[in-house]
XYZ file of C-alpha atoms in Angstrom:
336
model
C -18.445 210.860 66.512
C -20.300 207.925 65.174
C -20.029 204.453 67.731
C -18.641 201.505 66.962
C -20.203 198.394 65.789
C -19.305 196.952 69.351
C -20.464 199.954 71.264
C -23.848 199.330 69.084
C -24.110 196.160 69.852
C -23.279 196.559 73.919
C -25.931 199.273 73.774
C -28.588 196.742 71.667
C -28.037 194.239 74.616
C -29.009 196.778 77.297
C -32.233 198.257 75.286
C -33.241 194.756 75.074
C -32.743 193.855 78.282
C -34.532 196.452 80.014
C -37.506 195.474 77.732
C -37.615 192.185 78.664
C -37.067 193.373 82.300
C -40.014 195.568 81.923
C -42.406 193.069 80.417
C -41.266 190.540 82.490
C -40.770 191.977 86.139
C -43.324 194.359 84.830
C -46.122 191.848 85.173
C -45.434 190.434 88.661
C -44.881 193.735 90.304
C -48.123 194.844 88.587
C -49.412 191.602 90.182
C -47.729 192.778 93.438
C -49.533 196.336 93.193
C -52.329 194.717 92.732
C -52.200 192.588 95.729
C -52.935 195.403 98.432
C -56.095 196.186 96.835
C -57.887 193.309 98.269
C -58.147 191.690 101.336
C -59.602 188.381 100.290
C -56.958 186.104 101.397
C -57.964 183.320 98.730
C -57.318 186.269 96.439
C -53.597 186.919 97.387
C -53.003 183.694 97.521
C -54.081 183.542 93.982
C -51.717 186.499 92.975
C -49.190 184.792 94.762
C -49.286 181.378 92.998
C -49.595 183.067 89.166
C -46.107 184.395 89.440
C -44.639 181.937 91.758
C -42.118 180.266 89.706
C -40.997 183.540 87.921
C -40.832 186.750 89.940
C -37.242 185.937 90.733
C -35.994 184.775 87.734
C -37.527 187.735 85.905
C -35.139 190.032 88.244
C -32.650 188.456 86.723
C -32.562 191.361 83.572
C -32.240 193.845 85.881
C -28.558 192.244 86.574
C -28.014 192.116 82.767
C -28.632 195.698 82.582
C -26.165 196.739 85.280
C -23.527 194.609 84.605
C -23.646 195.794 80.835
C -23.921 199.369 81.913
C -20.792 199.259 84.120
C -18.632 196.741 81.711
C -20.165 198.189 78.466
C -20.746 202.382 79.260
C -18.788 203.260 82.394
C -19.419 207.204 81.737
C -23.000 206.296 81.806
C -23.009 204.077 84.680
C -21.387 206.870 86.847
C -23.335 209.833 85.809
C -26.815 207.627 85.817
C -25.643 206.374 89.511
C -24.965 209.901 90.247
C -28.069 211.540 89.421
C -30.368 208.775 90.596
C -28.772 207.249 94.194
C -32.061 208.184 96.175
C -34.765 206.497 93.407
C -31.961 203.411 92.846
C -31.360 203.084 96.703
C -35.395 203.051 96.536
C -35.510 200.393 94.041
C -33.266 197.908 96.002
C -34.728 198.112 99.156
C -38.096 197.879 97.481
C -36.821 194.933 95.790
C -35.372 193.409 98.862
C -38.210 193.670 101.251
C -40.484 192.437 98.369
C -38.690 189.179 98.133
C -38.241 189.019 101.833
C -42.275 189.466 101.979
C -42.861 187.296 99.242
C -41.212 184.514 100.720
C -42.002 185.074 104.824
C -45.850 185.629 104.781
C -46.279 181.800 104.351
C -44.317 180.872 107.174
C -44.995 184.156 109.927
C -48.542 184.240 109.938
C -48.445 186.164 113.442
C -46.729 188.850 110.773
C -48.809 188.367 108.133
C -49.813 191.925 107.827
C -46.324 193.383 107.582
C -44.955 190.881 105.088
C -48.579 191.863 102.981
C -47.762 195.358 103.247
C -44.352 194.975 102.554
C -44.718 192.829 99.285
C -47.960 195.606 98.226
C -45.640 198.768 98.826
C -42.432 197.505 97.803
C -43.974 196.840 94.455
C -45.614 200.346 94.468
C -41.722 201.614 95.361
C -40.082 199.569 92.155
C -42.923 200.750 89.640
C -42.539 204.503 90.714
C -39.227 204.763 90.703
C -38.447 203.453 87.281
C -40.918 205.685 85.853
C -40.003 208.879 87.710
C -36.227 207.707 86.191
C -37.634 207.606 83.052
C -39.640 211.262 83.219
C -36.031 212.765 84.683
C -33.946 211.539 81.991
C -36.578 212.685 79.259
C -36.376 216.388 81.032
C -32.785 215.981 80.517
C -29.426 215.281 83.092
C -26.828 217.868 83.400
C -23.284 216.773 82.560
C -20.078 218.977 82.874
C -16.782 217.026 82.053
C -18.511 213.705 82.303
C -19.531 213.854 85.785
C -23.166 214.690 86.916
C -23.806 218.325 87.476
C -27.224 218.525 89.400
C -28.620 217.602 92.412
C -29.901 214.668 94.242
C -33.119 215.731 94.047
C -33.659 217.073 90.355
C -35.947 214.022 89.659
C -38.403 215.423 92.161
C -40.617 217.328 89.243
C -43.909 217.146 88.365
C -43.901 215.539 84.651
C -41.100 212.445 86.603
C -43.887 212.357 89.222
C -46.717 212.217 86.723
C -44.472 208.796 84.929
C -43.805 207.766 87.907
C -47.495 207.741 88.785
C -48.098 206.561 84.947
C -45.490 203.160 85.398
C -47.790 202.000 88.784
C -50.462 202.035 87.404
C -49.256 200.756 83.732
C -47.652 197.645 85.585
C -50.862 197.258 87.519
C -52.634 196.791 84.357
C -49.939 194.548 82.779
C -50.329 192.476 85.709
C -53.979 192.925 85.742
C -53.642 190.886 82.234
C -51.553 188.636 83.461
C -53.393 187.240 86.398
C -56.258 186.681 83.241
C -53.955 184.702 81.213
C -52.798 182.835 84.004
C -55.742 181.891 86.704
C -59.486 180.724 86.598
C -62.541 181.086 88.332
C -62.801 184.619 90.900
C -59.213 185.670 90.811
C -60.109 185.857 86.730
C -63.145 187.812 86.926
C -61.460 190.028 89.409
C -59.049 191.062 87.006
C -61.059 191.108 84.038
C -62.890 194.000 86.079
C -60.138 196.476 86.447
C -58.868 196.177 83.249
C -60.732 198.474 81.785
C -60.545 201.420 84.703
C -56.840 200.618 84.844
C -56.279 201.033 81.413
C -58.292 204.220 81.366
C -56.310 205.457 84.292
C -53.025 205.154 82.640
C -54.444 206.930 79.387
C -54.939 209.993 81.692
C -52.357 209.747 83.850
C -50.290 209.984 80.570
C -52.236 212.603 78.939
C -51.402 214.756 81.903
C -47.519 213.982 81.656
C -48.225 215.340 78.488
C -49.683 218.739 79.252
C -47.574 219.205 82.142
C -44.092 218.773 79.861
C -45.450 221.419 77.913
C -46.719 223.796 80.196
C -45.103 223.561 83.776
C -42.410 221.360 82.908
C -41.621 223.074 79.897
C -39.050 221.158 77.383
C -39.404 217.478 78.882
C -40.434 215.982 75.674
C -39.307 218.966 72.969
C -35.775 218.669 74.046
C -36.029 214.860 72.332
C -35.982 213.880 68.857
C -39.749 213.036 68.235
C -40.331 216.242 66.541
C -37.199 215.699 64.371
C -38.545 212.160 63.679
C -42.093 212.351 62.700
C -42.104 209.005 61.554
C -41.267 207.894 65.008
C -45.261 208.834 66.196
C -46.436 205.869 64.557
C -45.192 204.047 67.954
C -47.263 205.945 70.283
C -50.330 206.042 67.919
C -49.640 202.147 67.842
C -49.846 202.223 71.815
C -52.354 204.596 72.200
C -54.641 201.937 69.792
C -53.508 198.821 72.228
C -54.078 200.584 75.074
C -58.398 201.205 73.474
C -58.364 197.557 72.260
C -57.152 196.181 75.971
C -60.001 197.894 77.116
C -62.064 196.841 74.839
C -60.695 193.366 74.710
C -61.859 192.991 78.411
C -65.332 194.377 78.518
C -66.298 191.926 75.258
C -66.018 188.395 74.318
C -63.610 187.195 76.977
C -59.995 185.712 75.267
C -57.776 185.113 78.282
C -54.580 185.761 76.096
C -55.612 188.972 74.386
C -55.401 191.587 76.999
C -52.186 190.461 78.052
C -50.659 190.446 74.225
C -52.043 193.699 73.943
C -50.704 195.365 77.343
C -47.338 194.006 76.247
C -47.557 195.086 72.730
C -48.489 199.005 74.764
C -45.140 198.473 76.633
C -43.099 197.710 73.565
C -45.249 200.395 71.516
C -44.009 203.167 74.505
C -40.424 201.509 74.707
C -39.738 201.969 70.664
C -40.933 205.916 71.230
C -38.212 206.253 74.124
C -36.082 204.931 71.576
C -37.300 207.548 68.544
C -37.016 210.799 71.347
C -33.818 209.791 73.001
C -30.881 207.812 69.874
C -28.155 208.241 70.213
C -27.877 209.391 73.834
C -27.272 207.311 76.560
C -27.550 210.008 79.014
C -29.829 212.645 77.349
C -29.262 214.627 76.250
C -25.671 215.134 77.138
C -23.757 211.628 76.907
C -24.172 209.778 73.911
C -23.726 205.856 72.686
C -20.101 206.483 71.093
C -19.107 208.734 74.073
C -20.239 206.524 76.802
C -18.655 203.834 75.570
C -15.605 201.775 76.845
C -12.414 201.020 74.974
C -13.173 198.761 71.873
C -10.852 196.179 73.202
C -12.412 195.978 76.675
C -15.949 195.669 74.445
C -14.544 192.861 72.440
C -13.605 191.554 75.607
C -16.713 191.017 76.959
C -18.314 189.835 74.011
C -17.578 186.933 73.671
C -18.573 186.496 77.618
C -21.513 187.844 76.245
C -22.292 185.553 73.702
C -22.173 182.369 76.390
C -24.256 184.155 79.153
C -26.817 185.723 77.169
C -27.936 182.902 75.134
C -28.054 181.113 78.204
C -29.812 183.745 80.021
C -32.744 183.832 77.316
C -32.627 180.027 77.520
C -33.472 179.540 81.423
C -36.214 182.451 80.748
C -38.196 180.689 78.083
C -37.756 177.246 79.916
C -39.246 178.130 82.790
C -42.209 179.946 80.934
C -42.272 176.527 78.969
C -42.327 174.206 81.852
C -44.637 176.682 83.625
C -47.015 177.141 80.345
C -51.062 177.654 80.841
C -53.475 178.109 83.696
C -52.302 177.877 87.786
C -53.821 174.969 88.626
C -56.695 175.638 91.350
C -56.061 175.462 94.855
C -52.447 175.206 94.503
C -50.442 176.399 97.001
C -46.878 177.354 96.561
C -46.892 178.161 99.885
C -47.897 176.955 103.183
């Protein structure tokens, strides 16, 4: 059964939307990871002031890739909701009390230290979570008459650990190259410091996923289509050579912009080989694209909401980065 041209398109919306969430919020949780590392208050104020005006808008893709799962997939939306309530009821509250800590620890200083810890470990929470989803749904996610047919805790596995693990420290690095691009003076040379271990870190951390899906977690990555698809390792060659050059980039003649291009480029590079290992399923490697999908007349529906908000979505996003372009000024405070 192939899917319809609308059921594409619904399911090109969501695979772009959860890059640009990943990129995006990718970079200001790694910032947030980051941010329990040091204790230098000038530091976190630093962190704080890079991603000021976009952490929350940034969130905002994580909407756009609910909404279009429920509307656009409903089979898909119930069996992902299914298998993952414990890591998604993570990722909220991790989300929540990050915000809550993001925008408190400015105005309770006799709290400061829980509203630092909560903004540090609910960023740790998001990044795990989303990884570990990522190394379940690769090991596949039992379906029996379109319902889930495992348990709560099949995630719980050593290669969705090992991602898990992998996405923390990834988004560190991502936001490791953004605080470059962003800031001057300390907070720069900070960063420019653990680039290099973090991007080592998440080379091993990934080379162990590796082993461990063929060893103890036997069939996480053969069940996919990457051996079907040889072409399709040109995409993590690609991000295996970003991932050398970031390192590189930030150990020789110092171009702010360069690391972060190339963490981002690592991202998309590891995104496009989801892509190769998991077409056409939407739940692997059970539920695919055409048999997630809704009716084609509740699709067609919601194009043509989609055609207003998204446009307008993508609009506000590149405004902001616009109006926000270049350097944090120095000693800025966004809050006090």
């Amino acid at each position: 059964m192939e899917p319809t041209n609308l059921a594409i398109f619904w399911a090109g919306v969501i695979a772009f939307a959860i890059l640009m969430y990943v990129v995006l919020d990718g970079f200001d949780l790694g910032v947030g990871i980051l941010f329990g590392t040091t204790p230098a208050e000038e530091h976190r104020q630093a962190m704080l002031n890079t991603i000021a005006p976009f952490w929350d808008g940034n969130e905002t893709w994580l909407v756009v890739i609910g909404a279009s799962l429920f509307a656009a997939f409903p089979v898909a939306y119930a069996v992902f909701l299914g298998a993952f309530y414990i890591p998604v009821l993570l990722l909220l509250f991790g989300l929540i009390f990050r915000g809550i800590a993001f925008e408190f620890r400015g105005r309770a200083k006799q709290m400061l230290w829980v509203w630092d810890n909560g903004f540090f470990i609910g960023s740790i929470v998001v990044a795990f979570v989303q990884g570990a989803a990522v190394g379940a749904m690769l090991r596949g996610i039992p379906v029996v008459n379109g319902q889930f047919a495992g348990h709560a805790f099949d995630w719980v596995h050593p290669f969705p650990i090992l991602t898990g693990i992998g996405m923390v420290f990834g988004y560190a690095l991502l936001g490791a190259c953004w605080l470059v691009f962003k800031s001057e003076g300390a907070i720069r040379d900070w960063a420019y410091a653990r680039i290099p271990w973090l991007a080592a870190t998440v080379l091993v951390v990934l080379g162990l996923a590796f082993t461990v899906s063929v060893t103890v977690d036997a069939g996480a990555i053969a069940q996919s289509n990457l051996r079907a698809r040889s072409w399709g390792l040109i995409f993590p060659i690609f991000g295996l050579a970003t991932l050398l050059a970031t390192i590189i980039a930030a150990r020789g003649r110092r171009r702010d912009r360069l690391p972060f291009a190339l963490a981002i480029l690592f991202f998309v590079a590891s995104y496009l080989t989801l892509g190769v290992m998991l077409w056409p399923y939407m739940i692997p490697y059970s539920v695919t694209v055409a048999n997630a999908s809704a009716p084609d007349a509740s699709l067609g529906f919601l194009f043509y909401g989609g055609v207003i908000v998204l446009p307008v979505i993508a609009a506000y996003t590149l405004g902001v980065y616009w109006v926000f372009r270049g350097k944090t000024q120095r000693g800025a405070r966004r809050y006090t």
